[in-house]
């Protein structure tokens, strides 16, 4: 089977591997139908963070179950499933509290997702069953299911951890796929005013389609001033979907006293001035999304009913063999998010 391999920063290739097999408990082999490139993949693609050369890649997929371990009873061969990047077990303290992204028994161990087949551990609880088969759905619907493996669940997690409530004014920092999905997340939770921070016209357009009411293109101090002008005292909740120092510092400043910042941008900073939080009673939460929990509780149903269409973040699609172009498109900002379509 073919799978994506990281050769060196800026260079991805497709290579042949043995098809993965069941080799332990709680596993499933998935025939991948769609996979995707994540904004977080760009950190190592650009050489900013480390990844072993020659290693396989990817952590977002949907597909059909090909085989399961003997102990797996919640999914069976032939089921169509969302394959989350997280690996909840469903019964540890973290999973029971609704934080399956921080599962205490499983954390990783699946094979890479940008491939024709993958081995998923934590198959019994974490896989999210989609009714029917891939052929029953339109390409647009498959794109929306795809976002439930990571970005839509992560955007929703930002809104959830920022404690967005009915009628709130919310600021969403970051106009990547996660930030755009954060707009949807805030809307689902009842936000009345959603201020999306974006300086790119194509992304502004999608943010507005997803439910944003205002766009702020400024950054840093100018952005803070603009948001204060719009809101008076700052936002009730702030979704931080970038992860840089500037973004987190800005997020803390644009919340009103007592606001909560929900952080889902993978942090690429060493330290934060937490005193800035103290002087304005700002709460800082967030972390790894609880993908299975959010998908089951609300997101899958919202996609199936057509209430939300997060798949619009996929503005470019590629065959698996063109994975280099899929990464380059996101790296060069020609794509918001690249979809990989298996043939
Ligand atoms: Zn991802
Ligand atoms: Zn667990």
Short mmCIF file of N, CA, C and O in Angstrom, two decimals, residues 203-253:
data_model
loop_
_atom_site.label_atom_id
_atom_site.label_comp_id
_atom_site.label_asym_id
_atom_site.label_seq_id
_atom_site.Cartn_x
_atom_site.Cartn_y
_atom_site.Cartn_z
N UNK A 203 -10.60 33.86 3.10
CA UNK A 203 -10.91 33.32 4.42
C UNK A 203 -11.98 34.16 5.13
O UNK A 203 -12.83 33.63 5.84
N UNK A 204 -11.93 35.47 4.90
CA UNK A 204 -12.96 36.36 5.48
C UNK A 204 -14.33 35.93 4.98
O UNK A 204 -15.31 35.89 5.72
N UNK A 205 -14.38 35.60 3.69
CA UNK A 205 -15.64 35.21 3.06
C UNK A 205 -16.21 33.95 3.73
O UNK A 205 -17.40 33.88 4.05
N UNK A 206 -15.34 32.96 3.94
CA UNK A 206 -15.82 31.73 4.58
C UNK A 206 -16.22 32.00 6.03
O UNK A 206 -17.25 31.49 6.50
N UNK A 207 -15.45 32.84 6.73
CA UNK A 207 -15.81 33.17 8.13
C UNK A 207 -17.21 33.77 8.17
O UNK A 207 -18.02 33.41 9.04
N UNK A 208 -17.51 34.66 7.24
CA UNK A 208 -18.85 35.27 7.21
C UNK A 208 -19.92 34.22 6.90
O UNK A 208 -20.98 34.20 7.51
N UNK A 209 -19.60 33.32 5.95
CA UNK A 209 -20.55 32.23 5.64
C UNK A 209 -20.79 31.35 6.86
O UNK A 209 -21.89 30.85 7.08
N UNK A 210 -19.76 31.15 7.67
CA UNK A 210 -19.85 30.27 8.84
C UNK A 210 -20.55 30.94 10.03
O UNK A 210 -20.82 30.29 11.03
N UNK A 211 -20.77 32.26 9.94
CA UNK A 211 -21.50 32.92 11.02
C UNK A 211 -20.82 34.12 11.65
O UNK A 211 -21.36 34.71 12.60
N UNK A 212 -19.63 34.51 11.15
CA UNK A 212 -18.98 35.71 11.69
C UNK A 212 -19.85 36.92 11.36
O UNK A 212 -20.46 36.98 10.28
N UNK A 213 -19.88 37.89 12.29
CA UNK A 213 -20.66 39.12 12.04
C UNK A 213 -19.74 40.29 11.74
O UNK A 213 -20.16 41.27 11.15
N UNK A 214 -18.48 40.21 12.17
CA UNK A 214 -17.51 41.29 11.94
C UNK A 214 -16.17 40.68 11.57
O UNK A 214 -15.85 39.57 12.01
N UNK A 215 -15.40 41.44 10.79
CA UNK A 215 -14.04 41.00 10.44
C UNK A 215 -13.07 42.07 10.93
O UNK A 215 -13.29 43.26 10.71
N UNK A 216 -11.99 41.64 11.58
CA UNK A 216 -10.92 42.57 11.95
C UNK A 216 -9.65 42.09 11.25
O UNK A 216 -9.21 40.96 11.46
N UNK A 217 -9.09 42.96 10.41
CA UNK A 217 -7.90 42.57 9.65
C UNK A 217 -6.61 43.01 10.35
O UNK A 217 -5.53 42.52 10.03
N UNK A 218 -6.73 43.90 11.34
CA UNK A 218 -5.54 44.40 12.02
C UNK A 218 -4.92 43.31 12.89
O UNK A 218 -5.55 42.31 13.20
N UNK A 219 -3.68 43.56 13.30
CA UNK A 219 -2.99 42.64 14.21
C UNK A 219 -2.40 43.39 15.39
O UNK A 219 -2.28 44.61 15.37
N UNK A 220 -2.01 42.64 16.41
CA UNK A 220 -1.31 43.22 17.56
C UNK A 220 -2.12 44.33 18.22
O UNK A 220 -3.33 44.22 18.38
N UNK A 221 -1.43 45.42 18.61
CA UNK A 221 -2.09 46.51 19.33
C UNK A 221 -3.23 47.13 18.53
O UNK A 221 -4.26 47.50 19.07
N UNK A 222 -3.05 47.24 17.21
CA UNK A 222 -4.11 47.81 16.36
C UNK A 222 -5.37 46.96 16.43
O UNK A 222 -6.48 47.48 16.45
N UNK A 223 -5.16 45.64 16.49
CA UNK A 223 -6.31 44.73 16.59
C UNK A 223 -7.02 44.93 17.93
O UNK A 223 -8.24 44.97 17.99
N UNK A 224 -6.22 45.07 18.98
CA UNK A 224 -6.80 45.26 20.32
C UNK A 224 -7.65 46.52 20.31
O UNK A 224 -8.81 46.52 20.76
N UNK A 225 -7.11 47.62 19.76
CA UNK A 225 -7.86 48.88 19.71
C UNK A 225 -9.15 48.73 18.92
O UNK A 225 -10.21 49.21 19.32
N UNK A 226 -9.05 48.05 17.78
CA UNK A 226 -10.22 47.88 16.92
C UNK A 226 -11.32 47.09 17.64
O UNK A 226 -12.50 47.45 17.60
N UNK A 227 -10.92 46.03 18.34
CA UNK A 227 -11.91 45.19 19.03
C UNK A 227 -12.53 45.95 20.21
O UNK A 227 -13.73 45.84 20.47
N UNK A 228 -11.73 46.77 20.88
CA UNK A 228 -12.28 47.59 21.98
C UNK A 228 -13.29 48.59 21.42
O UNK A 228 -14.33 48.85 22.03
N UNK A 229 -12.96 49.13 20.25
CA UNK A 229 -13.88 50.06 19.59
C UNK A 229 -15.22 49.37 19.27
O UNK A 229 -16.29 49.92 19.49
N UNK A 230 -15.12 48.12 18.80
CA UNK A 230 -16.33 47.38 18.40
C UNK A 230 -17.14 46.90 19.60
O UNK A 230 -18.37 46.85 19.54
N UNK A 231 -16.46 46.53 20.68
CA UNK A 231 -17.17 45.86 21.78
C UNK A 231 -17.36 46.73 23.01
O UNK A 231 -18.14 46.39 23.89
N UNK A 232 -16.64 47.82 23.11
CA UNK A 232 -16.71 48.65 24.31
C UNK A 232 -15.71 48.19 25.35
O UNK A 232 -14.71 48.85 25.59
N UNK A 233 -15.92 47.02 25.93
CA UNK A 233 -15.04 46.58 27.02
C UNK A 233 -14.25 45.31 26.69
O UNK A 233 -13.47 44.84 27.51
N UNK A 234 -14.47 44.76 25.50
CA UNK A 234 -13.80 43.51 25.16
C UNK A 234 -14.82 42.39 25.00
O UNK A 234 -15.99 42.55 25.35
N UNK A 235 -14.37 41.24 24.51
CA UNK A 235 -15.28 40.13 24.21
C UNK A 235 -15.57 39.29 25.45
O UNK A 235 -14.77 39.24 26.38
N UNK A 236 -16.72 38.62 25.46
CA UNK A 236 -17.07 37.71 26.55
C UNK A 236 -16.21 36.45 26.52
O UNK A 236 -15.96 35.82 27.54
N UNK A 237 -15.81 36.04 25.31
CA UNK A 237 -15.02 34.82 25.15
C UNK A 237 -14.08 35.02 23.97
O UNK A 237 -14.42 35.71 23.01
N UNK A 238 -12.90 34.41 24.05
CA UNK A 238 -11.90 34.53 22.98
C UNK A 238 -11.42 33.14 22.59
O UNK A 238 -11.05 32.34 23.46
N UNK A 239 -11.44 32.85 21.29
CA UNK A 239 -10.95 31.56 20.79
C UNK A 239 -9.58 31.79 20.18
O UNK A 239 -9.46 32.54 19.21
N UNK A 240 -8.56 31.16 20.74
CA UNK A 240 -7.19 31.35 20.25
C UNK A 240 -6.79 30.13 19.43
O UNK A 240 -6.54 29.06 19.97
N UNK A 241 -6.77 30.30 18.11
CA UNK A 241 -6.56 29.16 17.20
C UNK A 241 -5.28 29.32 16.38
O UNK A 241 -5.23 28.93 15.21
N UNK A 242 -4.25 29.93 16.96
CA UNK A 242 -2.99 30.14 16.24
C UNK A 242 -1.84 29.46 16.99
O UNK A 242 -1.20 28.54 16.46
N UNK A 243 -1.58 29.93 18.22
CA UNK A 243 -0.54 29.29 19.03
C UNK A 243 0.75 30.09 19.15
O UNK A 243 1.64 29.68 19.88
N UNK A 244 0.85 31.22 18.43
CA UNK A 244 2.06 32.03 18.56
C UNK A 244 1.95 32.93 19.79
O UNK A 244 0.87 33.17 20.31
N UNK A 245 3.10 33.48 20.21
CA UNK A 245 3.14 34.36 21.38
C UNK A 245 2.26 35.58 21.14
O UNK A 245 1.47 35.97 21.98
N UNK A 246 2.40 36.18 19.96
CA UNK A 246 1.64 37.40 19.66
C UNK A 246 0.13 37.13 19.75
O UNK A 246 -0.63 37.92 20.31
N UNK A 247 -0.27 35.99 19.20
CA UNK A 247 -1.70 35.67 19.18
C UNK A 247 -2.24 35.45 20.59
O UNK A 247 -3.32 35.94 20.93
N UNK A 248 -1.51 34.72 21.41
CA UNK A 248 -1.98 34.45 22.77
C UNK A 248 -2.02 35.74 23.59
O UNK A 248 -2.97 36.01 24.31
N UNK A 249 -1.00 36.59 23.41
CA UNK A 249 -0.98 37.86 24.13
C UNK A 249 -2.14 38.76 23.71
O UNK A 249 -2.76 39.43 24.54
N UNK A 250 -2.42 38.76 22.41
CA UNK A 250 -3.54 39.56 21.92
C UNK A 250 -4.85 39.00 22.46
O UNK A 250 -5.74 39.74 22.89
N UNK A 251 -4.98 37.68 22.46
CA UNK A 251 -6.21 37.02 22.95
C UNK A 251 -6.52 37.45 24.38
O UNK A 251 -7.67 37.73 24.72
N UNK A 252 -5.48 37.51 25.19
CA UNK A 252 -5.66 37.89 26.60
C UNK A 252 -6.14 39.33 26.71
O UNK A 252 -6.96 39.66 27.56
N UNK A 253 -5.67 40.19 25.79
CA UNK A 253 -6.02 41.62 25.86
C UNK A 253 -7.41 41.95 25.33
O UNK A 253 -7.97 42.98 25.69
#
